[in-house]
Amino acid sequence: MIKLKSYRPFITNSFIWEFPTHFKLKEVSEFIDEDIPRTTEYISNAAKEIMRNKSVIWFLKDKKDNKIKALISFTSVNLIKKTAKLQMLLGDISDAQKNEIANRLFIFIDEQLELNTIHFNRLDDIILKKFTLNEYNMNKQELKRS
């Protein structure tokens, strides 16, 4: 059985993808623009969901300046139905870095978890393009493997 907690850290050219518990509270609070109590609650809930095998959540730390540049969250992961909800918060990053994120996400979703359906509210165009050019069809707020 797949254990979501084992999917860390990911290391790509620009980023280290790590779970929220590996970051300083103040740093996370500033990135997600929440006060410390809400940030503490968020990190605690994220850890519980990861341990329950329901979610996987990463903050992406820039290797050059050690600052958080993105939040990527897979929630409502259902490995039997092969579905999940994807949410992203991207900071100030380049298109090349977005492509780097898209490439790693595609490997994670398509090859490692073999998900067929990804629900989302809004995704960056570069991220969407990676999936739509690789056998996923977009229908409103859903990517579905064809």
Coordinates of C-alpha atoms in Angstrom, one line a residue:
M1 CA 0.0 0.0 0.0
I2 CA 1.2 3.5 -0.8
K3 CA 2.1 5.6 2.2
L4 CA 1.9 9.3 1.4
K5 CA 4.2 10.2 4.3
S6 CA 7.0 8.6 2.4
Y7 CA 6.9 11.2 -0.4
R8 CA 9.3 13.6 1.1
P9 CA 11.6 15.3 0.6
F10 CA 11.6 15.8 -3.1
I11 CA 14.6 17.6 -4.5
T12 CA 14.4 19.3 -7.8
N13 CA 16.8 21.7 -9.5
S14 CA 15.5 24.8 -7.7
F15 CA 13.5 23.5 -4.7
I16 CA 13.4 21.2 -1.7
W17 CA 9.8 19.9 -1.3
E18 CA 9.2 19.3 2.4
F19 CA 6.3 18.8 4.8
P20 CA 5.1 21.8 6.8
T21 CA 6.5 20.5 10.1
H22 CA 10.0 21.0 8.8
F23 CA 9.7 24.8 8.6
K24 CA 9.7 27.6 11.1
L25 CA 6.3 28.6 12.2
K26 CA 6.9 32.3 11.5
E27 CA 8.2 31.5 8.0
V28 CA 5.0 29.4 7.2
S29 CA 2.8 32.1 8.8
E30 CA 4.3 34.8 6.5
F31 CA 4.0 32.7 3.4
I32 CA 0.4 31.7 3.9
D33 CA -0.5 35.1 5.3
E34 CA -2.1 33.8 8.5
D35 CA -1.5 34.6 12.2
I36 CA 0.5 32.2 14.4
P37 CA -2.4 30.4 16.0
R38 CA -4.1 29.6 12.6
T39 CA -0.7 28.6 11.2
T40 CA -0.1 26.3 14.1
E41 CA -3.5 24.7 13.6
Y42 CA -2.9 24.4 9.8
I43 CA 0.5 22.6 10.4
S44 CA -1.0 20.3 13.0
N45 CA -4.0 19.4 10.8
A46 CA -1.7 18.9 7.9
A47 CA 0.5 16.5 9.9
K48 CA -2.6 14.5 11.0
E49 CA -3.9 14.2 7.5
I50 CA -0.5 13.0 6.1
M51 CA -0.3 10.4 8.9
R52 CA -3.9 9.2 8.1
N53 CA -2.8 8.8 4.4
K54 CA -5.5 11.3 3.3
S55 CA -3.2 14.2 2.2
V56 CA 0.3 15.1 1.2
I57 CA 1.4 18.7 1.6
W58 CA 4.7 20.3 0.7
F59 CA 6.2 23.7 1.0
L60 CA 8.8 24.3 -1.6
K61 CA 12.0 26.0 -0.3
D62 CA 14.2 27.7 -2.8
K63 CA 17.7 26.2 -2.7
K64 CA 19.3 29.6 -3.4
D65 CA 17.7 31.8 -0.8
N66 CA 16.1 29.2 1.6
K67 CA 12.7 31.0 1.4
I68 CA 9.4 29.3 0.9
K69 CA 8.2 29.9 -2.7
A70 CA 5.2 27.6 -3.1
L71 CA 2.7 25.4 -1.2
I72 CA 1.4 22.3 -2.9
S73 CA -1.4 20.4 -1.3
F74 CA -3.1 17.1 -2.3
T75 CA -6.2 16.5 -0.1
S76 CA -9.0 14.0 -0.2
V77 CA -6.6 11.5 -1.6
N78 CA -8.5 8.3 -2.5
L79 CA -6.0 5.7 -3.7
I80 CA -8.8 3.2 -4.5
K81 CA -10.8 5.6 -6.7
K82 CA -7.5 7.2 -7.8
T83 CA -8.7 10.7 -7.1
A84 CA -7.4 13.8 -5.2
K85 CA -7.9 17.5 -4.9
L86 CA -4.9 19.7 -5.8
Q87 CA -4.4 23.2 -4.4
M88 CA -1.4 25.4 -5.0
L89 CA -0.1 28.7 -3.8
L90 CA 2.7 30.0 -5.8
G91 CA 4.9 32.8 -4.7
D92 CA 7.2 34.9 -6.9
I93 CA 8.7 32.2 -9.2
S94 CA 9.7 32.1 -12.8
D95 CA 8.1 30.2 -15.7
A96 CA 11.1 27.8 -15.7
Q97 CA 10.5 27.1 -12.0
K98 CA 6.8 26.5 -12.7
N99 CA 7.8 24.0 -15.4
E100 CA 10.1 22.3 -12.9
I101 CA 7.1 22.0 -10.5
A102 CA 4.8 20.8 -13.3
N103 CA 7.3 18.1 -14.3
R104 CA 7.7 16.8 -10.7
L105 CA 3.9 17.0 -10.1
F106 CA 3.2 15.0 -13.2
I107 CA 5.6 12.2 -12.2
F108 CA 4.0 12.1 -8.7
I109 CA 0.4 12.1 -10.0
D110 CA 0.7 10.0 -13.1
E111 CA 3.5 7.5 -12.3
Q112 CA 3.8 7.3 -8.5
L113 CA 0.2 7.5 -7.4
E114 CA -1.4 6.7 -10.8
L115 CA -4.3 9.1 -10.2
N116 CA -6.9 9.3 -12.8
T117 CA -8.8 12.4 -11.6
I118 CA -7.5 15.6 -10.1
H119 CA -10.0 18.2 -8.8
F120 CA -8.8 21.8 -8.4
N121 CA -10.1 25.3 -7.9
R122 CA -7.5 27.1 -9.9
L123 CA -4.2 26.1 -11.4
D124 CA -1.4 28.0 -13.1
D125 CA -1.6 27.8 -16.9
I126 CA 1.9 26.2 -17.1
I127 CA 0.9 23.5 -14.7
L128 CA -2.4 22.8 -16.6
K129 CA -0.6 22.6 -19.9
K130 CA 1.8 19.9 -18.6
F131 CA -1.2 17.6 -17.9
T132 CA -3.4 18.5 -20.9
L133 CA -0.4 17.7 -23.2
N134 CA 0.1 14.4 -21.4
E135 CA -3.3 12.5 -21.7
Y136 CA -5.3 14.4 -19.1
N137 CA -8.5 16.2 -20.3
M138 CA -9.7 19.3 -18.5
N139 CA -13.4 19.7 -17.8
K140 CA -14.1 22.8 -15.7
Q141 CA -12.2 22.2 -12.5
E142 CA -11.1 18.7 -13.1
L143 CA -8.3 16.9 -14.9
K144 CA -9.1 13.4 -16.0
R145 CA -6.9 10.9 -17.6
S146 CA -8.1 9.9 -21.0

